[in-house]
Amino acid sequence: MEVTLNIKKILEDINKTKPLVHHITNYVTVNDCANVTLAIGGSPVMADAIDEASQMASIASSLVLNIGTLNADKINSMIKAGKKANSLDIPVVFDPVGCGATAFRNEMSELLIKNVNMSVIRGNLSEILALSGKSVVTKGVDSSDISIKNLNEYLKNIAEKFKTVIAVTGKVDRITDGEKIVEIYNGCKEMSNITGSGCMCSSLIGTFVGANKDNIFEATVAAILTMGIAGENAWDKYKYEGLGHFHMGIIDEISKITPETIELNGNWNEK
Amino acid sequence: MEVTLNIKKILEDINKTKPLVHHITNYVTVNDCANVTLAIGGSPVMADAIDEASQMASIASSLVLNIGTLNADKINSMIKAGKKANSLDIPVVFDPVGCGATAFRNEMSELLIKNVNMSVIRGNLSEILALSGKSVVTKGVDSSDISIKNLNEYLKNIAEKFKTVIAVTGKVDRITDGEKIVEIYNGCKEMSNITGSGCMCSSLIGTFVGANKDNIFEATVAAILTMGIAGENAWDKYKYEGLGHFHMGIIDEISKITPETIELNGNWNEK
Amino acid sequence: MEVTLNIKKILEDINKTKPLVHHITNYVTVNDCANVTLAIGGSPVMADAIDEASQMASIASSLVLNIGTLNADKINSMIKAGKKANSLDIPVVFDPVGCGATAFRNEMSELLIKNVNMSVIRGNLSEILALSGKSVVTKGVDSSDISIKNLNEYLKNIAEKFKTVIAVTGKVDRITDGEKIVEIYNGCKEMSNITGSGCMCSSLIGTFVGANKDNIFEATVAAILTMGIAGENAWDKYKYEGLGHFHMGIIDEISKITPETIELNGNWNEK
């Protein structure tokens, strides 16, 4: 089961199909999510009204569900859109923002997973662990330092249990479909000093898998490589300016990324 | 019916009156909408609660209704605010974001137009065509390439039918009040690679017409010229940085625009 | 009652505790609010659902309530979160955005103050005056020029009446706990040409008091100094670029601020 990444083909498919990425997401980072979707060559649409959730999902290439600012209305829209996407074989990406912080987020995440088959679930480690039912102490939407024995095996098991690709982003990113597992060492710690680097990563995954439906695992790895490399390059360029320019710089770098950049700078390993 | 644009006077009236532009808008691009309103000299207020929609509209210089992330609650606020604005002769700008993509957006747009007299309706071509009842295939909130025979005549008819100024923005912008029609050739295609260039344009129109109530058509043309020229200049300046800086650059350029810049760079024709 | 500011200690306490700042806020400036919280060393969480408002508040270091885009649902969440914060001695910062503009905002502000003990209330002068029951003519969310005889005494009385720190930001910032009063002369008028400088300031206050609970007054002064100095420095650096870059520059400067910068550039006086 060796992993091979045809980055060139994956990016070409985005440019060729310009996937429509339907987001039901939070209002904190939504502008960045739309902008990275455009920057990499997709077309974002943000629509959460229950009256159109299903129809919008049906014309989309992928659906991104992000619970950053969840409420009862949005959950219903997410389930409706998710079921429609499932019925049409449209990939669904789930970002369980802040899972573990409140009972409401835990219960709603569980409800979503019960009702919608997710193609990819991306979160930080504490979110993914909380989602898996492991009790962890989280602090809001930020990841805490958690050490788990045999983490890779544990993540493979979650992926298998939920029949999905699991992507944990952090100092090391880990992506697994339950069989294969890839570790990525790109990115920089400053990315967690701006809001939205996780959400943006999920939107990139939505765009990549929307254009590469038969290749969900590899597309997810490519999306996370893109985010990490863009973050590194932006920090290199704007560290003396500060976090405002760094934030804009990440979107800059995503808009300029090429297969060659990713192949040259991608630092990953199959485990 | 020759069109003459007194750009200097139009901008002076904005600076003199600092129009309060009441927005009921989407949560994706709302920050940019507020910032361009300020950048050109207006004062934005975003308020969509049904409990204050009418009173906020009553103290405003203009009202901008944008259905980017519409839901049933917002529609009621829009109708209430719109009717109040109509009763006080306050101009209303309508941006039918994504009209044509879902039945909900089509029906709600129709409902809005039935209940509120719009001073200006701005959208991309597919949105305006969908609004006019023409069946078009749209893809989310992005404009598709559509060719219409005798487009200018068609748009004039819509403007006449809806008793409004119709502004279609795209490669060529077209603004008509049903009699006069102006084409604008400013702007650049990269503006559609960031989210919000359409919404920002509608907010500029809101600001321009809020300060130029007796001159709605000319104010709309001037606002779209401003947006196009700001976009061109920002792309010139930031194309090597990337889309993040380009995004900020558009707001930069709007904040620095002068009557002279518009007169010198404005590329438009009456048809 | 001489005011002494131990800026070094105040900033150190933020870095040591990384306070979790729970926001129930508006969707216009929410991204900036999250980013400045991170930039100064805090951890933001935005959560307004009634189902989790109380639990999220209970794990936070401070709570920021901002009524920029208020509605009936959010008010209930604010009261619930505020009461929980009060019961746990977690500081609450209130930003009465646009108070005075509509009856709804006035009534809801009154309701909030009746139900929640605020540690700090920050607004522009017209908002604070409206909150105090003084009838003023406001224009949307912008401050009008108002002259009040014995303003400092008047503000002290409001602080005493509401048992809170009152912070009025404007050309001169005034912070009082009912006994002491400090005037700050930092900042620049261009800060009101971008949206969110008030909201960002309230989020900074939330972060500062979250890490300095026993020192609310001094922490508030330090937060407002930080905002003012960051604004000045950003304008110095980006005035020729324009308002888009200035906006990002403010976040840059907050992320780079040091105790030395504040001590060197802080321009304030006890009155």
JSON list of C-alpha atoms in Angstrom, two decimals, chain B residues 68-236:
[
{"chain": "B", "resi": 68, "resn": "GLY", "atom": "CA", "xyz": [-25.60, 36.09, 0.14]},
{"chain": "B", "resi": 69, "resn": "THR", "atom": "CA", "xyz": [-26.47, 34.11, 3.27]},
{"chain": "B", "resi": 70, "resn": "LEU", "atom": "CA", "xyz": [-30.20, 34.54, 3.34]},
{"chain": "B", "resi": 71, "resn": "ASN", "atom": "CA", "xyz": [-32.61, 32.87, 5.71]},
{"chain": "B", "resi": 72, "resn": "ALA", "atom": "CA", "xyz": [-36.27, 33.26, 6.57]},
{"chain": "B", "resi": 73, "resn": "ASP", "atom": "CA", "xyz": [-35.61, 35.69, 9.44]},
{"chain": "B", "resi": 74, "resn": "LYS", "atom": "CA", "xyz": [-33.47, 37.99, 7.35]},
{"chain": "B", "resi": 75, "resn": "ILE", "atom": "CA", "xyz": [-36.04, 38.17, 4.58]},
{"chain": "B", "resi": 76, "resn": "ASN", "atom": "CA", "xyz": [-38.60, 39.55, 6.99]},
{"chain": "B", "resi": 77, "resn": "SER", "atom": "CA", "xyz": [-36.14, 42.16, 8.22]},
{"chain": "B", "resi": 78, "resn": "MET", "atom": "CA", "xyz": [-35.30, 43.09, 4.65]},
{"chain": "B", "resi": 79, "resn": "ILE", "atom": "CA", "xyz": [-38.93, 43.60, 3.72]},
{"chain": "B", "resi": 80, "resn": "LYS", "atom": "CA", "xyz": [-39.62, 45.63, 6.85]},
{"chain": "B", "resi": 81, "resn": "ALA", "atom": "CA", "xyz": [-36.53, 47.81, 6.37]},
{"chain": "B", "resi": 82, "resn": "GLY", "atom": "CA", "xyz": [-37.20, 48.14, 2.64]},
{"chain": "B", "resi": 83, "resn": "LYS", "atom": "CA", "xyz": [-40.78, 49.29, 3.10]},
{"chain": "B", "resi": 84, "resn": "LYS", "atom": "CA", "xyz": [-39.71, 51.84, 5.67]},
{"chain": "B", "resi": 85, "resn": "ALA", "atom": "CA", "xyz": [-36.97, 53.10, 3.33]},
{"chain": "B", "resi": 86, "resn": "ASN", "atom": "CA", "xyz": [-39.49, 53.34, 0.49]},
{"chain": "B", "resi": 87, "resn": "SER", "atom": "CA", "xyz": [-41.89, 55.34, 2.65]},
{"chain": "B", "resi": 88, "resn": "LEU", "atom": "CA", "xyz": [-39.14, 57.84, 3.46]},
{"chain": "B", "resi": 89, "resn": "ASP", "atom": "CA", "xyz": [-37.72, 58.02, -0.06]},
{"chain": "B", "resi": 90, "resn": "ILE", "atom": "CA", "xyz": [-34.42, 56.45, 1.04]},
{"chain": "B", "resi": 91, "resn": "PRO", "atom": "CA", "xyz": [-32.72, 54.64, -1.87]},
{"chain": "B", "resi": 92, "resn": "VAL", "atom": "CA", "xyz": [-32.57, 50.84, -1.69]},
{"chain": "B", "resi": 93, "resn": "VAL", "atom": "CA", "xyz": [-29.83, 48.81, -3.41]},
{"chain": "B", "resi": 94, "resn": "PHE", "atom": "CA", "xyz": [-30.47, 45.12, -3.99]},
{"chain": "B", "resi": 95, "resn": "ASP", "atom": "CA", "xyz": [-27.75, 42.52, -4.57]},
{"chain": "B", "resi": 96, "resn": "PRO", "atom": "CA", "xyz": [-29.37, 39.19, -5.52]},
{"chain": "B", "resi": 97, "resn": "VAL", "atom": "CA", "xyz": [-26.29, 37.07, -4.69]},
{"chain": "B", "resi": 98, "resn": "GLY", "atom": "CA", "xyz": [-26.60, 33.57, -6.10]},
{"chain": "B", "resi": 99, "resn": "CYS", "atom": "CA", "xyz": [-30.04, 34.16, -7.61]},
{"chain": "B", "resi": 100, "resn": "GLY", "atom": "CA", "xyz": [-30.63, 31.29, -10.01]},
{"chain": "B", "resi": 101, "resn": "ALA", "atom": "CA", "xyz": [-28.75, 28.75, -7.88]},
{"chain": "B", "resi": 102, "resn": "THR", "atom": "CA", "xyz": [-31.67, 27.59, -5.73]},
{"chain": "B", "resi": 103, "resn": "ALA", "atom": "CA", "xyz": [-35.44, 27.88, -5.78]},
{"chain": "B", "resi": 104, "resn": "PHE", "atom": "CA", "xyz": [-35.26, 29.55, -2.37]},
{"chain": "B", "resi": 105, "resn": "ARG", "atom": "CA", "xyz": [-33.09, 32.39, -3.67]},
{"chain": "B", "resi": 106, "resn": "ASN", "atom": "CA", "xyz": [-35.33, 32.83, -6.70]},
{"chain": "B", "resi": 107, "resn": "GLU", "atom": "CA", "xyz": [-38.50, 32.95, -4.64]},
{"chain": "B", "resi": 108, "resn": "MET", "atom": "CA", "xyz": [-37.08, 35.23, -1.98]},
{"chain": "B", "resi": 109, "resn": "SER", "atom": "CA", "xyz": [-35.68, 37.59, -4.62]},
{"chain": "B", "resi": 110, "resn": "GLU", "atom": "CA", "xyz": [-39.09, 37.73, -6.24]},
{"chain": "B", "resi": 111, "resn": "LEU", "atom": "CA", "xyz": [-40.72, 38.36, -2.87]},
{"chain": "B", "resi": 112, "resn": "LEU", "atom": "CA", "xyz": [-38.30, 41.19, -2.14]},
{"chain": "B", "resi": 113, "resn": "ILE", "atom": "CA", "xyz": [-38.90, 42.85, -5.49]},
{"chain": "B", "resi": 114, "resn": "LYS", "atom": "CA", "xyz": [-42.65, 42.58, -5.05]},
{"chain": "B", "resi": 115, "resn": "ASN", "atom": "CA", "xyz": [-42.53, 44.23, -1.64]},
{"chain": "B", "resi": 116, "resn": "VAL", "atom": "CA", "xyz": [-39.76, 46.78, -1.98]},
{"chain": "B", "resi": 117, "resn": "ASN", "atom": "CA", "xyz": [-39.12, 49.32, -4.72]},
{"chain": "B", "resi": 118, "resn": "MET", "atom": "CA", "xyz": [-35.44, 49.01, -5.51]},
{"chain": "B", "resi": 119, "resn": "SER", "atom": "CA", "xyz": [-33.45, 52.02, -6.68]},
{"chain": "B", "resi": 120, "resn": "VAL", "atom": "CA", "xyz": [-30.60, 49.89, -8.00]},
{"chain": "B", "resi": 121, "resn": "ILE", "atom": "CA", "xyz": [-30.21, 46.16, -8.57]},
{"chain": "B", "resi": 122, "resn": "ARG", "atom": "CA", "xyz": [-26.61, 45.01, -9.04]},
{"chain": "B", "resi": 123, "resn": "GLY", "atom": "CA", "xyz": [-25.53, 41.49, -9.89]},
{"chain": "B", "resi": 124, "resn": "ASN", "atom": "CA", "xyz": [-23.56, 39.43, -12.34]},
{"chain": "B", "resi": 125, "resn": "LEU", "atom": "CA", "xyz": [-25.27, 38.49, -15.56]},
{"chain": "B", "resi": 126, "resn": "SER", "atom": "CA", "xyz": [-26.60, 35.12, -14.46]},
{"chain": "B", "resi": 127, "resn": "GLU", "atom": "CA", "xyz": [-28.10, 36.63, -11.31]},
{"chain": "B", "resi": 128, "resn": "ILE", "atom": "CA", "xyz": [-29.82, 39.43, -13.17]},
{"chain": "B", "resi": 129, "resn": "LEU", "atom": "CA", "xyz": [-31.11, 37.06, -15.83]},
{"chain": "B", "resi": 130, "resn": "ALA", "atom": "CA", "xyz": [-32.42, 34.65, -13.19]},
{"chain": "B", "resi": 131, "resn": "LEU", "atom": "CA", "xyz": [-34.11, 37.58, -11.47]},
{"chain": "B", "resi": 132, "resn": "SER", "atom": "CA", "xyz": [-35.77, 38.56, -14.71]},
{"chain": "B", "resi": 133, "resn": "GLY", "atom": "CA", "xyz": [-37.29, 35.11, -14.99]},
{"chain": "B", "resi": 134, "resn": "LYS", "atom": "CA", "xyz": [-34.96, 33.84, -17.68]},
{"chain": "B", "resi": 135, "resn": "SER", "atom": "CA", "xyz": [-33.92, 30.28, -16.98]},
{"chain": "B", "resi": 136, "resn": "VAL", "atom": "CA", "xyz": [-30.15, 30.06, -16.80]},
{"chain": "B", "resi": 137, "resn": "VAL", "atom": "CA", "xyz": [-27.73, 27.49, -15.54]},
{"chain": "B", "resi": 138, "resn": "THR", "atom": "CA", "xyz": [-25.71, 29.01, -12.72]},
{"chain": "B", "resi": 139, "resn": "LYS", "atom": "CA", "xyz": [-23.00, 27.54, -10.59]},
{"chain": "B", "resi": 140, "resn": "GLY", "atom": "CA", "xyz": [-23.33, 28.69, -7.01]},
{"chain": "B", "resi": 141, "resn": "VAL", "atom": "CA", "xyz": [-22.71, 32.39, -6.76]},
{"chain": "B", "resi": 142, "resn": "ASP", "atom": "CA", "xyz": [-20.41, 32.66, -9.74]},
{"chain": "B", "resi": 143, "resn": "SER", "atom": "CA", "xyz": [-21.37, 34.05, -13.09]},
{"chain": "B", "resi": 144, "resn": "SER", "atom": "CA", "xyz": [-21.42, 31.68, -15.98]},
{"chain": "B", "resi": 145, "resn": "ASP", "atom": "CA", "xyz": [-20.61, 32.67, -19.51]},
{"chain": "B", "resi": 146, "resn": "ILE", "atom": "CA", "xyz": [-23.90, 33.50, -21.06]},
{"chain": "B", "resi": 147, "resn": "SER", "atom": "CA", "xyz": [-24.51, 35.05, -24.41]},
{"chain": "B", "resi": 148, "resn": "ILE", "atom": "CA", "xyz": [-27.70, 36.92, -24.94]},
{"chain": "B", "resi": 149, "resn": "LYS", "atom": "CA", "xyz": [-28.66, 38.48, -28.22]},
{"chain": "B", "resi": 150, "resn": "ASN", "atom": "CA", "xyz": [-29.28, 42.21, -27.92]},
{"chain": "B", "resi": 151, "resn": "LEU", "atom": "CA", "xyz": [-28.17, 42.15, -24.30]},
{"chain": "B", "resi": 152, "resn": "ASN", "atom": "CA", "xyz": [-28.35, 45.91, -23.87]},
{"chain": "B", "resi": 153, "resn": "GLU", "atom": "CA", "xyz": [-31.95, 46.00, -25.04]},
{"chain": "B", "resi": 154, "resn": "TYR", "atom": "CA", "xyz": [-32.78, 43.09, -22.80]},
{"chain": "B", "resi": 155, "resn": "LEU", "atom": "CA", "xyz": [-31.32, 44.85, -19.77]},
{"chain": "B", "resi": 156, "resn": "LYS", "atom": "CA", "xyz": [-33.15, 48.07, -20.59]},
{"chain": "B", "resi": 157, "resn": "ASN", "atom": "CA", "xyz": [-36.38, 46.10, -20.59]},
{"chain": "B", "resi": 158, "resn": "ILE", "atom": "CA", "xyz": [-35.65, 44.61, -17.18]},
{"chain": "B", "resi": 159, "resn": "ALA", "atom": "CA", "xyz": [-34.87, 48.05, -15.80]},
{"chain": "B", "resi": 160, "resn": "GLU", "atom": "CA", "xyz": [-38.10, 49.38, -17.22]},
{"chain": "B", "resi": 161, "resn": "LYS", "atom": "CA", "xyz": [-40.11, 46.42, -15.95]},
{"chain": "B", "resi": 162, "resn": "PHE", "atom": "CA", "xyz": [-38.73, 46.71, -12.42]},
{"chain": "B", "resi": 163, "resn": "LYS", "atom": "CA", "xyz": [-38.60, 50.54, -12.51]},
{"chain": "B", "resi": 164, "resn": "THR", "atom": "CA", "xyz": [-35.03, 50.50, -11.26]},
{"chain": "B", "resi": 165, "resn": "VAL", "atom": "CA", "xyz": [-31.45, 50.99, -12.33]},
{"chain": "B", "resi": 166, "resn": "ILE", "atom": "CA", "xyz": [-30.01, 47.65, -13.40]},
{"chain": "B", "resi": 167, "resn": "ALA", "atom": "CA", "xyz": [-26.24, 47.19, -13.03]},
{"chain": "B", "resi": 168, "resn": "VAL", "atom": "CA", "xyz": [-24.64, 44.07, -14.43]},
{"chain": "B", "resi": 169, "resn": "THR", "atom": "CA", "xyz": [-20.98, 43.73, -13.53]},
{"chain": "B", "resi": 170, "resn": "GLY", "atom": "CA", "xyz": [-18.58, 41.44, -15.35]},
{"chain": "B", "resi": 171, "resn": "LYS", "atom": "CA", "xyz": [-15.96, 41.71, -18.07]},
{"chain": "B", "resi": 172, "resn": "VAL", "atom": "CA", "xyz": [-17.99, 44.65, -19.30]},
{"chain": "B", "resi": 173, "resn": "ASP", "atom": "CA", "xyz": [-20.22, 46.39, -16.76]},
{"chain": "B", "resi": 174, "resn": "ARG", "atom": "CA", "xyz": [-23.60, 47.58, -17.98]},
{"chain": "B", "resi": 175, "resn": "ILE", "atom": "CA", "xyz": [-25.74, 50.13, -16.17]},
{"chain": "B", "resi": 176, "resn": "THR", "atom": "CA", "xyz": [-29.17, 51.15, -17.40]},
{"chain": "B", "resi": 177, "resn": "ASP", "atom": "CA", "xyz": [-32.21, 52.97, -16.10]},
{"chain": "B", "resi": 178, "resn": "GLY", "atom": "CA", "xyz": [-34.36, 51.69, -18.94]},
{"chain": "B", "resi": 179, "resn": "GLU", "atom": "CA", "xyz": [-33.55, 54.60, -21.19]},
{"chain": "B", "resi": 180, "resn": "LYS", "atom": "CA", "xyz": [-29.87, 55.37, -20.94]},
{"chain": "B", "resi": 181, "resn": "ILE", "atom": "CA", "xyz": [-27.27, 52.63, -20.92]},
{"chain": "B", "resi": 182, "resn": "VAL", "atom": "CA", "xyz": [-23.58, 52.93, -20.07]},
{"chain": "B", "resi": 183, "resn": "GLU", "atom": "CA", "xyz": [-20.87, 50.33, -20.60]},
{"chain": "B", "resi": 184, "resn": "ILE", "atom": "CA", "xyz": [-17.75, 50.31, -18.39]},
{"chain": "B", "resi": 185, "resn": "TYR", "atom": "CA", "xyz": [-14.56, 48.53, -19.40]},
{"chain": "B", "resi": 186, "resn": "ASN", "atom": "CA", "xyz": [-12.57, 48.97, -16.18]},
{"chain": "B", "resi": 187, "resn": "GLY", "atom": "CA", "xyz": [-11.77, 46.24, -13.67]},
{"chain": "B", "resi": 188, "resn": "CYS", "atom": "CA", "xyz": [-9.82, 43.04, -14.19]},
{"chain": "B", "resi": 189, "resn": "LYS", "atom": "CA", "xyz": [-10.68, 39.38, -14.23]},
{"chain": "B", "resi": 190, "resn": "GLU", "atom": "CA", "xyz": [-8.66, 38.69, -11.06]},
{"chain": "B", "resi": 191, "resn": "MET", "atom": "CA", "xyz": [-11.33, 40.55, -9.06]},
{"chain": "B", "resi": 192, "resn": "SER", "atom": "CA", "xyz": [-13.45, 37.42, -9.29]},
{"chain": "B", "resi": 193, "resn": "ASN", "atom": "CA", "xyz": [-10.65, 35.42, -7.66]},
{"chain": "B", "resi": 194, "resn": "ILE", "atom": "CA", "xyz": [-11.36, 37.00, -4.31]},
{"chain": "B", "resi": 195, "resn": "THR", "atom": "CA", "xyz": [-14.68, 36.76, -2.54]},
{"chain": "B", "resi": 196, "resn": "GLY", "atom": "CA", "xyz": [-16.69, 39.94, -2.16]},
{"chain": "B", "resi": 197, "resn": "SER", "atom": "CA", "xyz": [-15.85, 42.10, -5.15]},
{"chain": "B", "resi": 198, "resn": "GLY", "atom": "CA", "xyz": [-19.52, 42.05, -6.12]},
{"chain": "B", "resi": 199, "resn": "CYS", "atom": "CA", "xyz": [-20.73, 42.71, -2.58]},
{"chain": "B", "resi": 200, "resn": "MET", "atom": "CA", "xyz": [-18.20, 45.53, -2.13]},
{"chain": "B", "resi": 201, "resn": "CYS", "atom": "CA", "xyz": [-19.41, 47.07, -5.38]},
{"chain": "B", "resi": 202, "resn": "SER", "atom": "CA", "xyz": [-23.00, 47.02, -4.08]},
{"chain": "B", "resi": 203, "resn": "SER", "atom": "CA", "xyz": [-21.90, 48.69, -0.85]},
{"chain": "B", "resi": 204, "resn": "LEU", "atom": "CA", "xyz": [-20.13, 51.39, -2.84]},
{"chain": "B", "resi": 205, "resn": "ILE", "atom": "CA", "xyz": [-23.31, 51.90, -4.85]},
{"chain": "B", "resi": 206, "resn": "GLY", "atom": "CA", "xyz": [-25.20, 52.21, -1.56]},
{"chain": "B", "resi": 207, "resn": "THR", "atom": "CA", "xyz": [-22.78, 54.86, -0.38]},
{"chain": "B", "resi": 208, "resn": "PHE", "atom": "CA", "xyz": [-22.80, 56.78, -3.66]},
{"chain": "B", "resi": 209, "resn": "VAL", "atom": "CA", "xyz": [-26.59, 56.84, -4.02]},
{"chain": "B", "resi": 210, "resn": "GLY", "atom": "CA", "xyz": [-27.04, 57.61, -0.31]},
{"chain": "B", "resi": 211, "resn": "ALA", "atom": "CA", "xyz": [-25.26, 60.90, -0.91]},
{"chain": "B", "resi": 212, "resn": "ASN", "atom": "CA", "xyz": [-26.72, 61.49, -4.38]},
{"chain": "B", "resi": 213, "resn": "LYS", "atom": "CA", "xyz": [-30.39, 60.66, -4.18]},
{"chain": "B", "resi": 214, "resn": "ASP", "atom": "CA", "xyz": [-31.40, 62.85, -7.08]},
{"chain": "B", "resi": 215, "resn": "ASN", "atom": "CA", "xyz": [-28.84, 61.32, -9.31]},
{"chain": "B", "resi": 216, "resn": "ILE", "atom": "CA", "xyz": [-29.17, 57.56, -8.83]},
{"chain": "B", "resi": 217, "resn": "PHE", "atom": "CA", "xyz": [-28.08, 56.49, -12.31]},
{"chain": "B", "resi": 218, "resn": "GLU", "atom": "CA", "xyz": [-24.95, 58.66, -12.44]},
{"chain": "B", "resi": 219, "resn": "ALA", "atom": "CA", "xyz": [-24.03, 57.78, -8.85]},
{"chain": "B", "resi": 220, "resn": "THR", "atom": "CA", "xyz": [-24.27, 54.07, -9.72]},
{"chain": "B", "resi": 221, "resn": "VAL", "atom": "CA", "xyz": [-22.01, 54.52, -12.73]},
{"chain": "B", "resi": 222, "resn": "ALA", "atom": "CA", "xyz": [-19.51, 56.45, -10.61]},
{"chain": "B", "resi": 223, "resn": "ALA", "atom": "CA", "xyz": [-19.52, 53.73, -7.91]},
{"chain": "B", "resi": 224, "resn": "ILE", "atom": "CA", "xyz": [-18.84, 50.97, -10.43]},
{"chain": "B", "resi": 225, "resn": "LEU", "atom": "CA", "xyz": [-16.07, 53.03, -12.04]},
{"chain": "B", "resi": 226, "resn": "THR", "atom": "CA", "xyz": [-14.54, 53.41, -8.58]},
{"chain": "B", "resi": 227, "resn": "MET", "atom": "CA", "xyz": [-14.65, 49.68, -7.95]},
{"chain": "B", "resi": 228, "resn": "GLY", "atom": "CA", "xyz": [-13.20, 48.82, -11.35]},
{"chain": "B", "resi": 229, "resn": "ILE", "atom": "CA", "xyz": [-10.36, 51.32, -11.17]},
{"chain": "B", "resi": 230, "resn": "ALA", "atom": "CA", "xyz": [-9.51, 50.34, -7.60]},
{"chain": "B", "resi": 231, "resn": "GLY", "atom": "CA", "xyz": [-9.37, 46.72, -8.69]},
{"chain": "B", "resi": 232, "resn": "GLU", "atom": "CA", "xyz": [-7.11, 47.47, -11.66]},
{"chain": "B", "resi": 233, "resn": "ASN", "atom": "CA", "xyz": [-4.74, 49.56, -9.58]},
{"chain": "B", "resi": 234, "resn": "ALA", "atom": "CA", "xyz": [-4.60, 47.02, -6.77]},
{"chain": "B", "resi": 235, "resn": "TRP", "atom": "CA", "xyz": [-3.83, 44.21, -9.20]},
{"chain": "B", "resi": 236, "resn": "ASP", "atom": "CA", "xyz": [-1.10, 46.28, -10.82]}
]
